Coordinates of C-alpha atoms in Angstrom, one line a residue:
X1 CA 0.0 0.0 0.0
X2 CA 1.2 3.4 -0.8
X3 CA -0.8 6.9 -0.9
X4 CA -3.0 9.1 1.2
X5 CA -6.3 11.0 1.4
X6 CA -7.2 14.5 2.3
X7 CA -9.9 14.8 5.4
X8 CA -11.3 17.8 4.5
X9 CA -14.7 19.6 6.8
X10 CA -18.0 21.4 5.3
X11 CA -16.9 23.9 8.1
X12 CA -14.2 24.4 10.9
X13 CA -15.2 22.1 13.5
X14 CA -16.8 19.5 11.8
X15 CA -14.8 16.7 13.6
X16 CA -11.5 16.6 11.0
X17 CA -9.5 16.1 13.3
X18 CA -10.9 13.3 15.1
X19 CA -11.9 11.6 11.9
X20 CA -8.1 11.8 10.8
X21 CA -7.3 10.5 13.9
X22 CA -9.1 7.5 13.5
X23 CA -8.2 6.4 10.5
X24 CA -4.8 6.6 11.3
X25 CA -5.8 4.5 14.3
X26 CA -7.8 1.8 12.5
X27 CA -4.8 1.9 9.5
X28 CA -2.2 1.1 12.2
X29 CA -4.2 -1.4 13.8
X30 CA -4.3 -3.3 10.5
X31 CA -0.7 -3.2 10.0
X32 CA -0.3 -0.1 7.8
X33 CA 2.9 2.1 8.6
X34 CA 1.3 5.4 8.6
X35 CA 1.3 9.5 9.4
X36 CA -0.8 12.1 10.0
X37 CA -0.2 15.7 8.3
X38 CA -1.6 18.8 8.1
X39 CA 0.1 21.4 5.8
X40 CA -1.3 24.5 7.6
X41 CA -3.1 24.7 11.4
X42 CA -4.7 27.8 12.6
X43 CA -4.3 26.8 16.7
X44 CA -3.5 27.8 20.6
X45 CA -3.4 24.5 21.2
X46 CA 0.7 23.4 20.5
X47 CA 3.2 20.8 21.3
X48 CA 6.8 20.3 21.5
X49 CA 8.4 17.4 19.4
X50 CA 11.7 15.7 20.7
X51 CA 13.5 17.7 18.1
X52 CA 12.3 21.3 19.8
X53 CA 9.8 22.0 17.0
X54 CA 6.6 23.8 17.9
X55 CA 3.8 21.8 16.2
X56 CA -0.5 21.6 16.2
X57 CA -1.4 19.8 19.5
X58 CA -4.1 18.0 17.0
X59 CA -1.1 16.4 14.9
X60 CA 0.9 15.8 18.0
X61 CA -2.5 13.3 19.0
X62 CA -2.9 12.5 15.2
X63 CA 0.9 10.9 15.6
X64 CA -0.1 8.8 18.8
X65 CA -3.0 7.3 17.1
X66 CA -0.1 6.3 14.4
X67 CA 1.9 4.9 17.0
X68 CA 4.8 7.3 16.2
X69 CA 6.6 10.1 17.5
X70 CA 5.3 13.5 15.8
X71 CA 8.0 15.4 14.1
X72 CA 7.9 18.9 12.1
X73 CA 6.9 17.8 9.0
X74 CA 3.8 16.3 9.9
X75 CA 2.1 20.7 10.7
X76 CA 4.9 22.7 8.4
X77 CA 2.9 26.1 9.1
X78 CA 1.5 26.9 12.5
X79 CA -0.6 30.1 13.0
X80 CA -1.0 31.3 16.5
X81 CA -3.5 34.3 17.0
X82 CA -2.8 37.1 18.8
X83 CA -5.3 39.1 18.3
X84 CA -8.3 39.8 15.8
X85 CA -6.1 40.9 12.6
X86 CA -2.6 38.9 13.2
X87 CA -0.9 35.5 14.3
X88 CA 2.6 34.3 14.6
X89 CA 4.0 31.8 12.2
X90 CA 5.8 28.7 12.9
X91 CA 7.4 27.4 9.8
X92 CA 8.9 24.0 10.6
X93 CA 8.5 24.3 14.2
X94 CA 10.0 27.9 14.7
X95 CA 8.8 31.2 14.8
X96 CA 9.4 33.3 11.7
X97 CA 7.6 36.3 12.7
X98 CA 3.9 38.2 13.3
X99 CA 2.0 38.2 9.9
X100 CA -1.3 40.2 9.3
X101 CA -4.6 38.0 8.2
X102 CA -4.0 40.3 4.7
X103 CA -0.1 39.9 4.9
X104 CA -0.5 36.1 4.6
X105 CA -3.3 35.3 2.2
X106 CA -1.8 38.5 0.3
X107 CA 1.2 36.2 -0.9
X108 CA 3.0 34.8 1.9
X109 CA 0.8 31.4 2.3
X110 CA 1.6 31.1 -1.2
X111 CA 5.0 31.2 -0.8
X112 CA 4.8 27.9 1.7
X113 CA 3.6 25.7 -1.0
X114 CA 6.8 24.3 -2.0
X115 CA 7.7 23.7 1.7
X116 CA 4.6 21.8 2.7
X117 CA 4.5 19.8 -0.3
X118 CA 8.2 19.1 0.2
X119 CA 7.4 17.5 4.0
X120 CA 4.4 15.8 2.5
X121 CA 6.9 14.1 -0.2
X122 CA 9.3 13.2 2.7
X123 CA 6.6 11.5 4.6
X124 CA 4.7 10.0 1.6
X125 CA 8.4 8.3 1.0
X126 CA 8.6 7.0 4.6
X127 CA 5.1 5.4 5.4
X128 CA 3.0 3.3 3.5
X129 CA 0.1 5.9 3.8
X130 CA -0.4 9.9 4.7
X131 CA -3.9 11.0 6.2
X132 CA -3.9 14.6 6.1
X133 CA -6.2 17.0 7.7
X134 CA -7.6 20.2 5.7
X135 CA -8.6 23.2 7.2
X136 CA -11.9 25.1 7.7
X137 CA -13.5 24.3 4.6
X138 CA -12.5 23.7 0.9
X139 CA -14.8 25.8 -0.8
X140 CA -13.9 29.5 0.7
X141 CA -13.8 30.8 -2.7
X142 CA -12.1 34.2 -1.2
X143 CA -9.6 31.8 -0.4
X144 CA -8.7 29.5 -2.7
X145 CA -6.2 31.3 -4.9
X146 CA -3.6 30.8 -1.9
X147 CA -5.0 27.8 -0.6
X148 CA -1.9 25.2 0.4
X149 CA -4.1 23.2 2.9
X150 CA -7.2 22.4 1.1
X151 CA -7.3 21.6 -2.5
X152 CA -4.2 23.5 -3.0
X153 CA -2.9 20.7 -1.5
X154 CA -5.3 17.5 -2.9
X155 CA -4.3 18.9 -6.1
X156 CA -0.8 19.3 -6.5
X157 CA 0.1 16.2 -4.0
X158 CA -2.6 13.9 -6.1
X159 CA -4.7 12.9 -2.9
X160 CA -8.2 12.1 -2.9
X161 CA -10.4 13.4 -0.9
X162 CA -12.7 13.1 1.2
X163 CA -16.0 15.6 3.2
X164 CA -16.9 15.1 6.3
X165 CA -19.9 17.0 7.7
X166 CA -21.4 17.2 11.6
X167 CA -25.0 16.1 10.9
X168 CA -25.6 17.4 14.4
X169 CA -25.4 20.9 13.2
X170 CA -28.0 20.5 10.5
X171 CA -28.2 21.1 7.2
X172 CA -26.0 18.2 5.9
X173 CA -26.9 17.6 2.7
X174 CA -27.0 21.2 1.6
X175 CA -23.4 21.5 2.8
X176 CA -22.3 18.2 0.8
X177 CA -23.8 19.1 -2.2
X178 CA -22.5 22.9 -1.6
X179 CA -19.3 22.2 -1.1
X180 CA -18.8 19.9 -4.0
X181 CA -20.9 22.8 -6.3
X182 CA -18.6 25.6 -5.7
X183 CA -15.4 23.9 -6.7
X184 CA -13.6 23.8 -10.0
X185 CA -14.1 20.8 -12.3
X186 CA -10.2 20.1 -11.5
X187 CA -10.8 20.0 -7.6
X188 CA -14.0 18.6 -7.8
X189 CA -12.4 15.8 -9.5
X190 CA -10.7 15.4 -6.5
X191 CA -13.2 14.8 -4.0
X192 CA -14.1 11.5 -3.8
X193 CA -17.4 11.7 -1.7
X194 CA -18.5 11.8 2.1
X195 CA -18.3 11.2 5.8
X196 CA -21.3 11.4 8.2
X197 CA -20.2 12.5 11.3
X198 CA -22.1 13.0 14.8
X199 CA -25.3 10.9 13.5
X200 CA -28.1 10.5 16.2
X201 CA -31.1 7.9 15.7
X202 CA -32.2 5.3 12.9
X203 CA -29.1 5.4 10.3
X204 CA -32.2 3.9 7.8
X205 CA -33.6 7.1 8.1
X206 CA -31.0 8.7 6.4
X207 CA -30.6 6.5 3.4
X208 CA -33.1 7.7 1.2
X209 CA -30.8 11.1 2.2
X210 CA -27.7 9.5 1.2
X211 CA -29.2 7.7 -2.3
X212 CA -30.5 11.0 -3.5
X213 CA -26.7 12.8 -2.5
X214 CA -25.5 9.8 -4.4
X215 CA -27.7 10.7 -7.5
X216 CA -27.0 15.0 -7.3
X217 CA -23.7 14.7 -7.0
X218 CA -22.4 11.1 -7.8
X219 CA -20.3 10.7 -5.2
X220 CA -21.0 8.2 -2.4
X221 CA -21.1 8.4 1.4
X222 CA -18.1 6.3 2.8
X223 CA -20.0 6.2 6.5
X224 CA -21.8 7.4 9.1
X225 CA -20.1 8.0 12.2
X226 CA -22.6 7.9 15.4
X227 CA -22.4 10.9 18.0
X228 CA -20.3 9.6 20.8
X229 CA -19.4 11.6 24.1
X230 CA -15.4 12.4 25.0
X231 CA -14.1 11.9 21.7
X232 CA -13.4 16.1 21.4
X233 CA -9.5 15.4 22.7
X234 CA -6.9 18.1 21.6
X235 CA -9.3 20.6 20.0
X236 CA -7.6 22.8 17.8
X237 CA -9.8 25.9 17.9
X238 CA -11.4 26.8 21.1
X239 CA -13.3 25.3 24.2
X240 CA -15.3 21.7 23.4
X241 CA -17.7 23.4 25.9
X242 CA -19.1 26.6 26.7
X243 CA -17.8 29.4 29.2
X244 CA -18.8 27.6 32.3
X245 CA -19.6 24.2 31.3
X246 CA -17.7 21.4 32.9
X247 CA -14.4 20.1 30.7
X248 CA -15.1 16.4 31.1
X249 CA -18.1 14.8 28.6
X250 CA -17.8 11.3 29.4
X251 CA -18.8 9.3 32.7
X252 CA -16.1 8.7 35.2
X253 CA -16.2 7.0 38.8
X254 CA -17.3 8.9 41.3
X255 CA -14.9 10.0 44.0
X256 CA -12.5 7.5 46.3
X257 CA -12.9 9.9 49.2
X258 CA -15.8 11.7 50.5
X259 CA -15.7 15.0 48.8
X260 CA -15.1 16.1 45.4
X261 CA -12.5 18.3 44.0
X262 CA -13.7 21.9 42.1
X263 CA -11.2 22.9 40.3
X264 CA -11.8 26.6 38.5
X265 CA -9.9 28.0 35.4
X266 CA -9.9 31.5 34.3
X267 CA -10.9 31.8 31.0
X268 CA -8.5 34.4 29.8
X269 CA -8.0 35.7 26.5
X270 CA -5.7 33.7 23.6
X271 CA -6.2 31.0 26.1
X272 CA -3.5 28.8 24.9
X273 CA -2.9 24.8 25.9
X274 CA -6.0 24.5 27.9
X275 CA -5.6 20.5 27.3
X276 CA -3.3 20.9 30.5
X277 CA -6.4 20.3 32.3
X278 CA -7.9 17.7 31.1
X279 CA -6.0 15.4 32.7
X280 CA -7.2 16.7 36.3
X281 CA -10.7 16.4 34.4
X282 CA -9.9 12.5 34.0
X283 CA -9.3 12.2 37.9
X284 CA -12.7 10.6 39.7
X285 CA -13.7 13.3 42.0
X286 CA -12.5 16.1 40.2
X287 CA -14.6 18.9 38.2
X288 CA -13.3 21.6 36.2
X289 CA -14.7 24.6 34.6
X290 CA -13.9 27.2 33.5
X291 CA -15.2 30.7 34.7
X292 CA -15.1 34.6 34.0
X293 CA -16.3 36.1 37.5
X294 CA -14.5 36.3 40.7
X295 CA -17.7 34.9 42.3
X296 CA -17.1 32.1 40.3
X297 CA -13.3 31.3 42.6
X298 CA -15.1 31.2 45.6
X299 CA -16.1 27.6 46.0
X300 CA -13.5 26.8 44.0
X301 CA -10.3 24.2 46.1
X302 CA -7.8 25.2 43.3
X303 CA -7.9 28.1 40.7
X304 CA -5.9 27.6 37.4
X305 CA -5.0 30.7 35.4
X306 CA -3.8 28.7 32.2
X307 CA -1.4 29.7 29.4
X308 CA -2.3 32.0 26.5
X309 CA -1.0 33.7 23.9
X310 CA -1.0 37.3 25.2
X311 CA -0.1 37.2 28.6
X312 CA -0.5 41.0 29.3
X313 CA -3.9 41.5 27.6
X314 CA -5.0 38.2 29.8
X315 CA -3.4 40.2 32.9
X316 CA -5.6 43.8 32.0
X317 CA -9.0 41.2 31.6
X318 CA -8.2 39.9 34.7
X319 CA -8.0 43.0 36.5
X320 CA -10.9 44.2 34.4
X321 CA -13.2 41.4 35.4
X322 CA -12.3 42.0 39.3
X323 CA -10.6 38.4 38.6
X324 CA -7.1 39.7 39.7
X325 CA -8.2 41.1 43.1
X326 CA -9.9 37.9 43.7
X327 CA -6.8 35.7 43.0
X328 CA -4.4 38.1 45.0
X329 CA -7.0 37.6 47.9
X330 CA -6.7 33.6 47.6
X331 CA -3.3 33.9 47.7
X332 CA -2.7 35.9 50.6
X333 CA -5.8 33.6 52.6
X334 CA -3.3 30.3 51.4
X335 CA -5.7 29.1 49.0
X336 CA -4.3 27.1 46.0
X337 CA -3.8 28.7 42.7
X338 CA -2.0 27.4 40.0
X339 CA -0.2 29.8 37.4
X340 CA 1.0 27.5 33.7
X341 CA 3.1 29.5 31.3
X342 CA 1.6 32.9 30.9
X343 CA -0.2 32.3 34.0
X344 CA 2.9 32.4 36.1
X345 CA 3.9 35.0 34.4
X346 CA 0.5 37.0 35.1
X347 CA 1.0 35.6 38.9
X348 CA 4.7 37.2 39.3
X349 CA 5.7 40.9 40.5
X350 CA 7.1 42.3 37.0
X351 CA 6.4 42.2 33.0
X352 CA 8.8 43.7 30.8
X353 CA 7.1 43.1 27.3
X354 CA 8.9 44.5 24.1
X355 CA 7.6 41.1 22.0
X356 CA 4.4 39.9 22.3
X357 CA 2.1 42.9 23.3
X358 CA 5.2 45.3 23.2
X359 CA 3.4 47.5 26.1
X360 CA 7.2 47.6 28.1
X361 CA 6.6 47.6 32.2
X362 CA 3.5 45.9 33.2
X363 CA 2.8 45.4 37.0
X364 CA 2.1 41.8 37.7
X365 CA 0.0 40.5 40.4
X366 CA 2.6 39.9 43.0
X367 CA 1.8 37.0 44.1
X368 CA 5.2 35.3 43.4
X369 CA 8.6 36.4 43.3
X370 CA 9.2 36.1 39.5
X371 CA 10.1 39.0 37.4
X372 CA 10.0 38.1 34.0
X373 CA 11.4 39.4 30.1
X374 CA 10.2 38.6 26.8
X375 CA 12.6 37.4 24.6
X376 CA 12.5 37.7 20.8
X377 CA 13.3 33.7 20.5
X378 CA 10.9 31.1 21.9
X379 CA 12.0 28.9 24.6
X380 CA 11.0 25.4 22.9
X381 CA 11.7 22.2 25.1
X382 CA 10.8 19.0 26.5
X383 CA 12.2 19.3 30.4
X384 CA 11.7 16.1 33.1
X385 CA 12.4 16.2 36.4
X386 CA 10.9 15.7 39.8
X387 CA 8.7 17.8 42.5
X388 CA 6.8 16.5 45.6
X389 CA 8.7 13.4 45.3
X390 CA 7.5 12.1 41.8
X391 CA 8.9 12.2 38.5
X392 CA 7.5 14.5 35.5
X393 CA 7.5 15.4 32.2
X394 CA 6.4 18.6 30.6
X395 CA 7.2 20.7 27.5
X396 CA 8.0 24.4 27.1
X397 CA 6.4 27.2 24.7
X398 CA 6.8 30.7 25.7
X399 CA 9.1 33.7 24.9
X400 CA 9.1 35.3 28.4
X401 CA 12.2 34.1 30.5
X402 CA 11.5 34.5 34.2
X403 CA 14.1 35.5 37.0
X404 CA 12.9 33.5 40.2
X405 CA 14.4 35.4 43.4
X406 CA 12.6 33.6 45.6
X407 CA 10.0 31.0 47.1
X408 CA 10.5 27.3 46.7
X409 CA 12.1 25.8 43.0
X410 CA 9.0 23.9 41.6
X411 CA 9.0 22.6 38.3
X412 CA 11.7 25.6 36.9
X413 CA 9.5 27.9 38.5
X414 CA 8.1 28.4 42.4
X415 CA 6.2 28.0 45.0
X416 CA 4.8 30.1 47.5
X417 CA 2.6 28.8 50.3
X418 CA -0.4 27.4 48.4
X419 CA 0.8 29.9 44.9
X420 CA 2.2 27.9 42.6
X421 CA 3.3 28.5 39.1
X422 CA 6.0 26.7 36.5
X423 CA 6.3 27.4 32.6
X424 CA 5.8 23.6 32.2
X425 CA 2.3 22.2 30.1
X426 CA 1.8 18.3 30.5
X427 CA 2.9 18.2 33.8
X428 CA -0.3 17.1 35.1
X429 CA 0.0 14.3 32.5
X430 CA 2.2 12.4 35.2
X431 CA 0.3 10.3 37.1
X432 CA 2.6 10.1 40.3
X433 CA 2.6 13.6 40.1
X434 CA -0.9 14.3 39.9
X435 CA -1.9 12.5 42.4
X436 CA 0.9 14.5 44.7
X437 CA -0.2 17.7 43.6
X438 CA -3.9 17.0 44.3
X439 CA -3.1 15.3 47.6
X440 CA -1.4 19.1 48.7
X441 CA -4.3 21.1 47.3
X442 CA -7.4 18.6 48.8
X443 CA -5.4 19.2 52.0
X444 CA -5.0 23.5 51.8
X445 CA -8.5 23.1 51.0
X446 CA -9.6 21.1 53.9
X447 CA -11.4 18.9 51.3
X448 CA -11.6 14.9 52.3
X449 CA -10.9 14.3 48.6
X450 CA -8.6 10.7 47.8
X451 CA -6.5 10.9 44.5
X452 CA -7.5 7.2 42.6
X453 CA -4.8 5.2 42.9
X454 CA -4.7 3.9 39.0
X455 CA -6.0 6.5 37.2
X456 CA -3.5 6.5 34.3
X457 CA -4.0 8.8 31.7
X458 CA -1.7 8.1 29.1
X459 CA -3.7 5.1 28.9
X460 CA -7.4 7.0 29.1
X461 CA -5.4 8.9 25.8
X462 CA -5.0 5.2 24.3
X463 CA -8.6 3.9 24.7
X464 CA -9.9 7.4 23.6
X465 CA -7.5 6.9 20.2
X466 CA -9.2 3.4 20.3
X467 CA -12.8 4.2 20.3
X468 CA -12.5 6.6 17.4
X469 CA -10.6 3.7 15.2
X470 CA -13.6 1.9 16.6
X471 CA -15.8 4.2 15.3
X472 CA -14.1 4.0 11.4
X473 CA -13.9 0.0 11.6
X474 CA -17.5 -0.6 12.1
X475 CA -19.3 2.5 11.1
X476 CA -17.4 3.7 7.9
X477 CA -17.0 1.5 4.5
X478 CA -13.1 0.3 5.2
X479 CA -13.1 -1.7 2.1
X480 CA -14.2 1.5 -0.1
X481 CA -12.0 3.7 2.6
X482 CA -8.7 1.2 1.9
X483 CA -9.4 1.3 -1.9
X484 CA -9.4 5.2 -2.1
X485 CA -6.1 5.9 0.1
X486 CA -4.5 3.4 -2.2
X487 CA -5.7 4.5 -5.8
X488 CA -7.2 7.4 -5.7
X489 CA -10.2 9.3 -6.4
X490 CA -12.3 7.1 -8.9
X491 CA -12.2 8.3 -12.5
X492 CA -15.1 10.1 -14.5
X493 CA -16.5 11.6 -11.1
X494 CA -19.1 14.0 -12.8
X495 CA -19.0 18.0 -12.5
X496 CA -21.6 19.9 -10.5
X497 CA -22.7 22.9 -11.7
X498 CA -22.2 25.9 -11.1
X499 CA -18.4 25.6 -10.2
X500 CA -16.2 27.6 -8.9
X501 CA -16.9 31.4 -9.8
X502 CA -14.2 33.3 -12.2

């Protein structure tokens, strides 16, 4: 077997990602060597290879479904928003500067074309099949002129490809059929046909559906994915949930001790890595949400202010919101807050920002004794080490560099009293630690909360990667699925009016 397909969405969101991971999944599971690749991600939500390349957090779990460490070429271009009207780029896992939304579709994202179809070349000649992942959706005709991720891509790489579309959204069909409609004949020639995703009910009653797509557009439907709880891991584009609804979806055990464990995280601006809680979501006992009031922090046993993108515009909302005051208050009471990346930054005494928001000195909350510079290059890492007598693993993404004078060394960063705050994401992944950490905070909190003793989550991760190469093995047509990654789109696929427009 050798060749590829292209997952592309009728819109951003409609479960690419997830349906790219699990096919990878279900392709390794039959033997197939295989990667994931996505030639341009729009995303807050990054990771840290082994190399010390910045990549999609979606590809990063994309590579794990293949059973394979992820690497650079797998998300050449990386777009981090930092605002409405700009975002950084990451070529090849480093920074190469802030680009306007005008500056890059005016010429620049055409410029990355040879580079992305160079790394899809140097995968497609390593593994017996690529899956990649498209982007938004193929038919922004505004777009497609620069397009290198859509059918920019299907097109000069050769890949077939094929639609998915969240039923649960409404308006399926319409989308199919209009997103086929307003291509070219050359990249409708491309598109293969359709996947069904987020189905609830009687799949019969959607047949008659399908059959008449079939006839408008003569493409067929390649499955139809049921709606299934908890399968939303490592979003690419925002919260899986609303403001204040609760992180995890799926059932867990109810706690070991007799209290639970609320856990509350600010919802600041360009939040950025908010997966670093889902694995305190994962622990039995333990709820998470995320907030925007300072009423909302007072029943909370441990208050997160997370990583984001623009550390001093998440520091003004804060103080804006009456969030900052409340935070200072827990602090000085010994209540446990938890500062990741920006938000130890926000937590120390001192900002000095030429980089990111370029505002110079910015007064931080205090609460720690960091003082902390931007830097013009990112810090890019994968540390390990050990705190509260366990062993952990994180990785690094941030241009601020902080100066610690003081408190206890935690993680690369401090502690102070019940304040804590490190520069490491993933740390929470360690299960040793985890339980540690949450152990000191049910304590500060007077909570009777018991850690589980075997909650792993690296293997919650593996079963979740499972289910959705679960979902593709008995819900999607594998033999027709198989035949198109191998050969290609099938020939004579007919053109649907009205086509692209001049």
């Amino acid at each position: 077997m050798s060749g590829g397909l292209l997952v592309a969405g009728t819109t951003s969101d409609a479960g690419k990602s997830v349906v790219t991971a699990g096919i990878c999944r279900w392709l390794v599971r039959q033997g197939v060597k295989v990667a994931p690749f996505k030639a341009q991600n729009m995303s807050l939500n990054s990771f840290v290879t082994t190399e010390g390349a910045e990549i999609g957090r979606a590809q990063a779990m994309q590579a794990q479904a293949c059973r394979i460490e992820p690497t650079a070429l797998m998300n050449p271009v990386l777009l981090k928003p930092g605002g409405e009207q700009s975002s950084q780029v990451v070529l090849l896992g480093k920074p190469v500067g802030e680009l306007s939304a005008r500056g890059y579709h005016g010429g620049r994202q055409q410029q990355l074309l040879g580079t992305v179809l160079d790394c899809l070349e140097q995968l497609r000649g390593t593994y017996d099949a690529v899956i990649c992942e498209g982007a938004g959706s193929p038919a922004e005709i505004n777009l497609r002129r620069t397009d290198i991720v859509n059918m920019g891509i299907a097109r000069n790489a050769g890949l077939p490809v094929l639609v998915v579309g969240d039923i649960d959204r409404g308006g399926v069909f319409a989308s199919f059929f209009g997103t086929v409609a307003l291509l070219s004949p050359e990249d409708q020639a491309c598109v293969a046909g359709f996947l069904v995703n987020k189905f609830r009910g009687d799949v019969s009653l959607l047949e008659p559906g399908l059959d008449m797509l079939h006839g408008l557009t003569g493409r067929k439907t390649y499955g139809v994915l049921p709606f299934r709880h908890g399968l939303g891991i490592d979003e690419e584009d925002g919260l899986r949930v609303s403001l204040r609804g609760a992180v995890r979806e799926s059932v867990v055990a109810p706690p070991l001790g007799e209290d639970v464990l609320r856990v509350a995280v600010c919802a600041v601006p360009l939040m950025s890595n908010f997966t670093d809680v889902d694995a305190l979501a994962a622990e039995p006992g333990v709820v998470v949400r995320f907030v925007d009031r300072p009423e909302e922090l007072s029943d909370a046993d441990l208050v997160i202010v997370p990583g984001t993108r623009g550390t001093v515009r998440a520091l003004e909302w804060l103080r804006e919101r009456g969030l900052a005051d409340a935070l200072v208050r827990r602090a000085a009471e010994q209540r446990p807050v938890l500062g990741i990346c920006g938000g130890f930054q926000i937590l120390g005494e001192h900002i000095e920002d030429d980089v990111e928001s370029r505002r110079g000195q910015v007064d931080g909350l205090g609460i720690l004794p960091v003082r902390v510079r931007f830097a013009r290059e990112k810090t890019l890492t994968r540390p390990s080490g050990e705190a509260l007598g366990e062993r952990v693993e994180g990785y690094e993404i941030h241009h601020g560099v902080a100066d610690v004078t003081g408190g206890i060394p935690f993680l690369d960063g401090c502690r102070v009293g019940q304040s804590w705050g490190t520069h490491w994401h993933g740390s929470l992944e360690s299960d040793g630690f985890r339980r540690a950490f949450l152990r000191e905070v049910a304590a500060a909190a007077g909570r009777r909360f018991v850690p589980a003793p075997d909650t792993s989550f690296a293997a919650l991760r593996e079963e979740q990667l499972d289910r959705l190469g679960d979902l593709i093995e008995q819900h999607a047509d594998t033999d027709a699925l198989w035949r198109l990654i191998e050969s290609g789109a099938p020939q004579g696929l007919p053109f649907i009016p009205p086509g692209a427009p001049a």
